[in-house]
XYZ file of N, CA and C in Angstrom:
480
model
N 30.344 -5.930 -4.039
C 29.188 -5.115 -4.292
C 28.343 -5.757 -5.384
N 27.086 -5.976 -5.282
C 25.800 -6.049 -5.891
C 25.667 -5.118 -7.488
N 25.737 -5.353 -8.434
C 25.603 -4.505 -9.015
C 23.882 -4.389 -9.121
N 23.450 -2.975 -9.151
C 22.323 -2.748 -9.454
C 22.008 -1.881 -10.141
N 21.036 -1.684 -10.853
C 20.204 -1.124 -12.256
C 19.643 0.057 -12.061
N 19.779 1.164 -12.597
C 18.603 1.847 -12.867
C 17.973 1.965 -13.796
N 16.308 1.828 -13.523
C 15.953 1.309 -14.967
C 14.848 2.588 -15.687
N 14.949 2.737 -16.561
C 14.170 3.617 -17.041
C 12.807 3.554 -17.968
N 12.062 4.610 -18.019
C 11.179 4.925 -18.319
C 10.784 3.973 -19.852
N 9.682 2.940 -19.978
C 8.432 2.153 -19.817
C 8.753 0.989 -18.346
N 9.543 1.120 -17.813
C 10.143 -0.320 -16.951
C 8.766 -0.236 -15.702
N 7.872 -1.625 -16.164
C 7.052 -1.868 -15.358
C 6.687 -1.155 -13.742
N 7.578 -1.715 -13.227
C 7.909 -1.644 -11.445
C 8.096 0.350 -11.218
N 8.333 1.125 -12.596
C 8.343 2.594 -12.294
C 6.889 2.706 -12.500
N 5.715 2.136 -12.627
C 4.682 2.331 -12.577
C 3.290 1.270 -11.880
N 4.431 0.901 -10.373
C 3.973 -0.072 -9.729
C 4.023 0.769 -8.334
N 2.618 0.686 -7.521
C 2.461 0.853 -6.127
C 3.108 0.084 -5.453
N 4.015 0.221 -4.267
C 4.975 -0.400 -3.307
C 4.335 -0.999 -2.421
N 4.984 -2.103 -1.849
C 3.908 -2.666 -0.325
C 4.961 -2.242 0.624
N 4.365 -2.078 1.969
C 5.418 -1.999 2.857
C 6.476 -2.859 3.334
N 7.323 -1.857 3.792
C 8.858 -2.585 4.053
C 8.775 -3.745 5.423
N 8.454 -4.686 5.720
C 8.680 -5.332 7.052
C 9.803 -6.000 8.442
N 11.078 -5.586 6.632
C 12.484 -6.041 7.951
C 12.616 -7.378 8.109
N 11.603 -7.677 7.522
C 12.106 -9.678 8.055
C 13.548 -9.785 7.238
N 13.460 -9.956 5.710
C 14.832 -10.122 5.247
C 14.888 -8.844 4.681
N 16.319 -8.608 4.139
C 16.881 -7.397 3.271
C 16.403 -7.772 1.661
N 15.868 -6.816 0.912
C 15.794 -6.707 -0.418
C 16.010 -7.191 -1.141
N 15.769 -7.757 -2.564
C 16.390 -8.306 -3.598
C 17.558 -9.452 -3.248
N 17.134 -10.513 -2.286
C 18.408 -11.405 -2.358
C 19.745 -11.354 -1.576
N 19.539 -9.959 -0.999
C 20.628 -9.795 0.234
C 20.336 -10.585 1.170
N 21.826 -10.764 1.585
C 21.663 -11.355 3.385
C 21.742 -10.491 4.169
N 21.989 -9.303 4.043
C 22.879 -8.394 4.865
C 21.703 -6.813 4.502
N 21.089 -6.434 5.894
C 20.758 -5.313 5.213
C 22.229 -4.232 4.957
N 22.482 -3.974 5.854
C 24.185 -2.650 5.970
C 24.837 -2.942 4.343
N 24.762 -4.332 3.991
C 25.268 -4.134 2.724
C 24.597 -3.918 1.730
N 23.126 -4.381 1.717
C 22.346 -3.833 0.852
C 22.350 -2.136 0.723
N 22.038 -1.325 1.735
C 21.821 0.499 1.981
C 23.295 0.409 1.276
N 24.505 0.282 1.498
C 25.584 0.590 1.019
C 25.424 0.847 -0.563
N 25.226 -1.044 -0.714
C 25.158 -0.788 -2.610
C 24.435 0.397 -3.364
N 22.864 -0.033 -2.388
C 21.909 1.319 -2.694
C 22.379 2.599 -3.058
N 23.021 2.946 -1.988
C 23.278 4.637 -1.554
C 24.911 4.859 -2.762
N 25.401 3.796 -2.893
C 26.496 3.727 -4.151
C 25.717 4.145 -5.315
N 24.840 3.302 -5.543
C 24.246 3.081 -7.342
C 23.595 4.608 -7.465
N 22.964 5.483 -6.256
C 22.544 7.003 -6.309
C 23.718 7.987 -6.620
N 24.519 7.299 -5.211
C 25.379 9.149 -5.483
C 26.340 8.288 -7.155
N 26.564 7.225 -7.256
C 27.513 6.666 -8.782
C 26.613 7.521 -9.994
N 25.170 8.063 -9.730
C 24.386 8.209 -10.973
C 23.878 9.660 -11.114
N 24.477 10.022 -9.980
C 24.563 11.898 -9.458
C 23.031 11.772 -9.264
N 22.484 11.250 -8.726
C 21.373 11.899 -7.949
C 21.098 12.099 -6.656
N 20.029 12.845 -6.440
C 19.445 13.634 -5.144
C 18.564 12.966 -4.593
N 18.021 11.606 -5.090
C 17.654 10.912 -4.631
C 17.236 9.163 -5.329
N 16.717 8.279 -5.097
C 16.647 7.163 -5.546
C 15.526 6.146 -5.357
N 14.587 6.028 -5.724
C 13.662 5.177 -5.471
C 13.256 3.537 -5.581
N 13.153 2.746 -4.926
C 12.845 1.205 -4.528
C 12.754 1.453 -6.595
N 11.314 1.583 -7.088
C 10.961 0.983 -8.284
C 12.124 1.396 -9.204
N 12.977 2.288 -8.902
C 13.286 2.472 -10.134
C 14.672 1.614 -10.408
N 15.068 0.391 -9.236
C 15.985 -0.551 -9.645
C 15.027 -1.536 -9.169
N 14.230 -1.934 -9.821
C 13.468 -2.644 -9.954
C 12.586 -3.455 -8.392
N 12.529 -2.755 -7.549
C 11.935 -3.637 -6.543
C 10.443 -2.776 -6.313
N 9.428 -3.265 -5.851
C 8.705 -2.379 -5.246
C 7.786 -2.638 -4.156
N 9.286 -2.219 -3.243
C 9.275 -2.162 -1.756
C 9.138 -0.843 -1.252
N 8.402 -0.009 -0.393
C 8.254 1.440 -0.048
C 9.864 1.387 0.655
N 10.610 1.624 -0.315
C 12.255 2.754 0.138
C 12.581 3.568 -0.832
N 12.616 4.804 -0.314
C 14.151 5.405 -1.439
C 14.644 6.163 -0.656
N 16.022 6.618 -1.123
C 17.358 7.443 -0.947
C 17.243 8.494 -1.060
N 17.637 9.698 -0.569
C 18.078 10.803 -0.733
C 18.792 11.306 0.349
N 19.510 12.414 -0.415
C 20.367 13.096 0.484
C 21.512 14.337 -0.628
N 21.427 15.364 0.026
C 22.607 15.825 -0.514
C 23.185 16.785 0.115
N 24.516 17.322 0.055
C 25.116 18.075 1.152
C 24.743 19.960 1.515
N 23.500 20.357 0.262
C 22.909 21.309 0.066
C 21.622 21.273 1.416
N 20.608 20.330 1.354
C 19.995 20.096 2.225
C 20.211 20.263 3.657
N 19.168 20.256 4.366
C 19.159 20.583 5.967
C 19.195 20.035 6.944
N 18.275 18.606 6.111
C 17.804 17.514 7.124
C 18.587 16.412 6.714
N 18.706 15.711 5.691
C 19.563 15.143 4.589
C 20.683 15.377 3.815
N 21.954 16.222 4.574
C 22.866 16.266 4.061
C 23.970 15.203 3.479
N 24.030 14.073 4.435
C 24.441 12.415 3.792
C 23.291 11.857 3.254
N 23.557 11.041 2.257
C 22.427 9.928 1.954
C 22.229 9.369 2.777
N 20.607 9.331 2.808
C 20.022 8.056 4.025
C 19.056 7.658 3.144
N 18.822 6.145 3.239
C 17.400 5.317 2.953
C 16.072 5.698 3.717
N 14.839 5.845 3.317
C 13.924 6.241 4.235
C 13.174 4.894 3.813
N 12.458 3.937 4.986
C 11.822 3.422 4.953
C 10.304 3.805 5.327
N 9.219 3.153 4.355
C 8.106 3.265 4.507
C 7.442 4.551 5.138
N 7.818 5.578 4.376
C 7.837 6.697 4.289
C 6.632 7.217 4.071
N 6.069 8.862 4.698
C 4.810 9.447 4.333
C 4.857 10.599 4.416
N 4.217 11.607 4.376
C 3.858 12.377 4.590
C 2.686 12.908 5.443
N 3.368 13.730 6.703
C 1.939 14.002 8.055
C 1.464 15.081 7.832
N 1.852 16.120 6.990
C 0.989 17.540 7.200
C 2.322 17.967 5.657
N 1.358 18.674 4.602
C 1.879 19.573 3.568
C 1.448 20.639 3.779
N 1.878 22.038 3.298
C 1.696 23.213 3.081
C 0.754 23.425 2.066
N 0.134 24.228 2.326
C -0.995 24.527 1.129
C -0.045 25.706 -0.231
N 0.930 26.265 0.752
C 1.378 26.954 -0.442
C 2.487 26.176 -1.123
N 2.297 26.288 -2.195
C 2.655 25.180 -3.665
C 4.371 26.365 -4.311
N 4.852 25.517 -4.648
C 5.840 26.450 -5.557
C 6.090 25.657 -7.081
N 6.682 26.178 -7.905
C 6.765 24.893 -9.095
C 8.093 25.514 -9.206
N 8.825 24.054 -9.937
C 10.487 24.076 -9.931
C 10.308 22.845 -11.128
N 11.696 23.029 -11.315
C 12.596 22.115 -11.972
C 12.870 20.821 -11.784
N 12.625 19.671 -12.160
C 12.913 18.807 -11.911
C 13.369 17.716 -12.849
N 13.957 16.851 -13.150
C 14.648 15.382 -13.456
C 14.638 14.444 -13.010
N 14.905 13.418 -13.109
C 14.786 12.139 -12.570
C 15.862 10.999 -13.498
N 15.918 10.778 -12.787
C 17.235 8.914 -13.152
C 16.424 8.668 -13.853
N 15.233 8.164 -13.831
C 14.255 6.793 -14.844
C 14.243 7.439 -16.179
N 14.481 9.313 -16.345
C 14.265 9.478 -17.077
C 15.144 10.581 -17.922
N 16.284 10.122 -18.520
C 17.145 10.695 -18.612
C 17.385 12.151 -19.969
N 17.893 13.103 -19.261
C 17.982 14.211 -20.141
C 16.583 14.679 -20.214
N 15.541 14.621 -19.388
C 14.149 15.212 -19.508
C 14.121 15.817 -17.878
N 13.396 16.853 -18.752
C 12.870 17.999 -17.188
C 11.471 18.622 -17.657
N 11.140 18.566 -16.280
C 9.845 19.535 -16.102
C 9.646 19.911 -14.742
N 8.489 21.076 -15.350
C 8.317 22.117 -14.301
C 7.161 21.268 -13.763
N 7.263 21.121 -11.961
C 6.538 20.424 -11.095
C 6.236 21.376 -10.464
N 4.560 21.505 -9.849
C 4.513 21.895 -8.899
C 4.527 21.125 -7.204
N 4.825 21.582 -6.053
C 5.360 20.680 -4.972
C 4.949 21.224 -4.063
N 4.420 21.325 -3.097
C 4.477 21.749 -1.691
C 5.510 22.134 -1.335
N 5.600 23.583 -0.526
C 6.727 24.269 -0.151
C 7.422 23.201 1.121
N 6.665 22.943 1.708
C 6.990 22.405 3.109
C 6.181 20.959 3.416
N 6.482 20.286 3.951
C 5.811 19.312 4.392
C 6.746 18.398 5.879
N 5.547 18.497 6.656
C 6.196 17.312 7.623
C 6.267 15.669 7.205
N 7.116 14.761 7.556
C 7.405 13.854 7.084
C 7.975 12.685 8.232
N 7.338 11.740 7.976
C 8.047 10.722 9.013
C 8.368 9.115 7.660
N 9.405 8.383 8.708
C 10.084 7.271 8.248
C 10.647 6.564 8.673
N 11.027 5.221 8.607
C 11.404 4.505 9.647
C 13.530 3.800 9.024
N 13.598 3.318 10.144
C 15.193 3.840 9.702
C 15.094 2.240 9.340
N 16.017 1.245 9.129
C 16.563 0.078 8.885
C 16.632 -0.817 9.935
N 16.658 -0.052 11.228
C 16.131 -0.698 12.487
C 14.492 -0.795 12.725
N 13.895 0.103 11.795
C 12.336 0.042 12.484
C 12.114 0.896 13.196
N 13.183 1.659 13.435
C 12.581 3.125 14.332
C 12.038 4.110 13.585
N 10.617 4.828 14.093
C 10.225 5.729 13.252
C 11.242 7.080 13.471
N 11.385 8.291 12.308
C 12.414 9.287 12.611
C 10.964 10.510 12.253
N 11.419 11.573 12.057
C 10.200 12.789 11.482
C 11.367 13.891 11.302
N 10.792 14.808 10.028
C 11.348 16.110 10.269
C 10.450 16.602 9.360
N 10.890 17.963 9.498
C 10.376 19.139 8.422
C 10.841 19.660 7.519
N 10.610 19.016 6.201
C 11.519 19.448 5.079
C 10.929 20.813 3.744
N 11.669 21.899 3.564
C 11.290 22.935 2.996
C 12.183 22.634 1.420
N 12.130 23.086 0.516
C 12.981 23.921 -0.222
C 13.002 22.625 -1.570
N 14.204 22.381 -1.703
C 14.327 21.600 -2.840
C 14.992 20.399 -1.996
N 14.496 20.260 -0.853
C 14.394 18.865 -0.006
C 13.400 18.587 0.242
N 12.145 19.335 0.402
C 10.625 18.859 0.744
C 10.262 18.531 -1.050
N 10.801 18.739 -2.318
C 10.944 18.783 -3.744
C 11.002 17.091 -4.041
N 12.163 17.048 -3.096
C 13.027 15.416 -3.413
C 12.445 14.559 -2.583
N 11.921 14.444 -1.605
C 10.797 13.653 -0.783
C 9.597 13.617 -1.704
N 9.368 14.687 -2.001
C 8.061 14.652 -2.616
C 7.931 13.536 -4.578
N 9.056 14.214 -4.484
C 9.345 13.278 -5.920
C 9.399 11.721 -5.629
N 10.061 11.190 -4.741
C 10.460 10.025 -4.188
C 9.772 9.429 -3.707
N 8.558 10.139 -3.063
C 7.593 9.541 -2.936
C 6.297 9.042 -3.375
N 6.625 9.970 -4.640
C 5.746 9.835 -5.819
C 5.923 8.188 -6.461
N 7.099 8.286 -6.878
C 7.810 6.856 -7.385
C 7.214 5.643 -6.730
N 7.330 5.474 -5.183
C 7.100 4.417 -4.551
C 5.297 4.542 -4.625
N 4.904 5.116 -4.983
C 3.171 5.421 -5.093
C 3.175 5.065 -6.826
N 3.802 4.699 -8.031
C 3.891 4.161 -8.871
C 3.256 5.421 -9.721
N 3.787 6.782 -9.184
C 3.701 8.442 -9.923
C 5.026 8.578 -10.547
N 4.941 8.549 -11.713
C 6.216 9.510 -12.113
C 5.857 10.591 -12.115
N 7.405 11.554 -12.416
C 6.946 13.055 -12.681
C 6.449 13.845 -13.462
N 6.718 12.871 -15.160
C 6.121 13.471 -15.790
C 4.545 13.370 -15.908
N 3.822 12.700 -15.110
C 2.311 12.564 -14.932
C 1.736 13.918 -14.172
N 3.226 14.393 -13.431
C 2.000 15.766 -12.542
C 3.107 17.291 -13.459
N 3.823 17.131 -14.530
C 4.421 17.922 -15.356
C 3.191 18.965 -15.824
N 3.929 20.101 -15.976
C 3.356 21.502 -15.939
C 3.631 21.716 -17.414
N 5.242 21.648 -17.927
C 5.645 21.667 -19.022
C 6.928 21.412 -18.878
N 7.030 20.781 -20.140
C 8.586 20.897 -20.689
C 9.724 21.450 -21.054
N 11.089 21.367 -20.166
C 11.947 22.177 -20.285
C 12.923 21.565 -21.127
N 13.479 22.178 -22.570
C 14.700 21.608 -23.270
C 15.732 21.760 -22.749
């Protein structure tokens, strides 16, 4: 296994726009994509998170991770490649949130309740679903990242 970084808050690449993913080679120096997603999806659930973004171990390639066994659509970790969003909800909720880059800090985000979402898998196939709750939360965060948004830029306030 690869060891890889999570890097935190001033670290350049957490405040870098992503280019898209193309599949020719695997990431950072791999030969192997299957072993790259492995290490990936290790260095998330090793760091207890709900999800994981390309910049924030330094690459910035449009991927990140999420998954957790609370969720609907994402109960295992999966990598989402080159990821978007096709249709949000106009009604907004604000929650709680954290992040890896930025440790022992929270704030109140507001998020779209719902949003449709498409992504392409490691083969290049596009996938879609409809994610609500504090899974349309973690897409939305994750996708912030690879758009070179942290969270505390759309923060409401600070929770000790």
């Amino acid at each position: 296994m690869t060891h890889m970084m999570i890097y935190t808050d001033p670290y350049h690449t957490l405040h870098q726009v992503s280019t898209p993913v193309h599949f020719f080679s695997p990431p950072m120096g791999y030969r192997d994509w299957s072993q790259f997603e492995q290490d990936y999806l290790h260095c998330m659930i090793s760091a207890q998170g709900l999800g994981l973004a390309a910049n924030q171990i330094g690459s910035t390639q449009r991927f990140f991770a999420m998954g957790h066994d609370s969720f609907d659509v994402f109960k295992k970790p999966a990598i989402l490649y080159n990821a978007r969003i096709t249709q949000a909800s106009d009604e907004q909720e604000i929650g709680e949130e954290g992040c890896l880059s930025f440790p022992d800090t929270y704030y109140n985000v507001y998020r779209a309740k719902q949003i449709e979402v498409e992504w392409q898998t490691m083969k290049g196939e596009t996938e879609g679903a409809v994610l609500r709750g504090l899974e349309a939360r973690c897409f939305q965060h994750e996708l912030d990242h690879i758009n070179g948004i942290t969270f505390n830029q759309r923060a409401e306030e600070l929770i000790n």
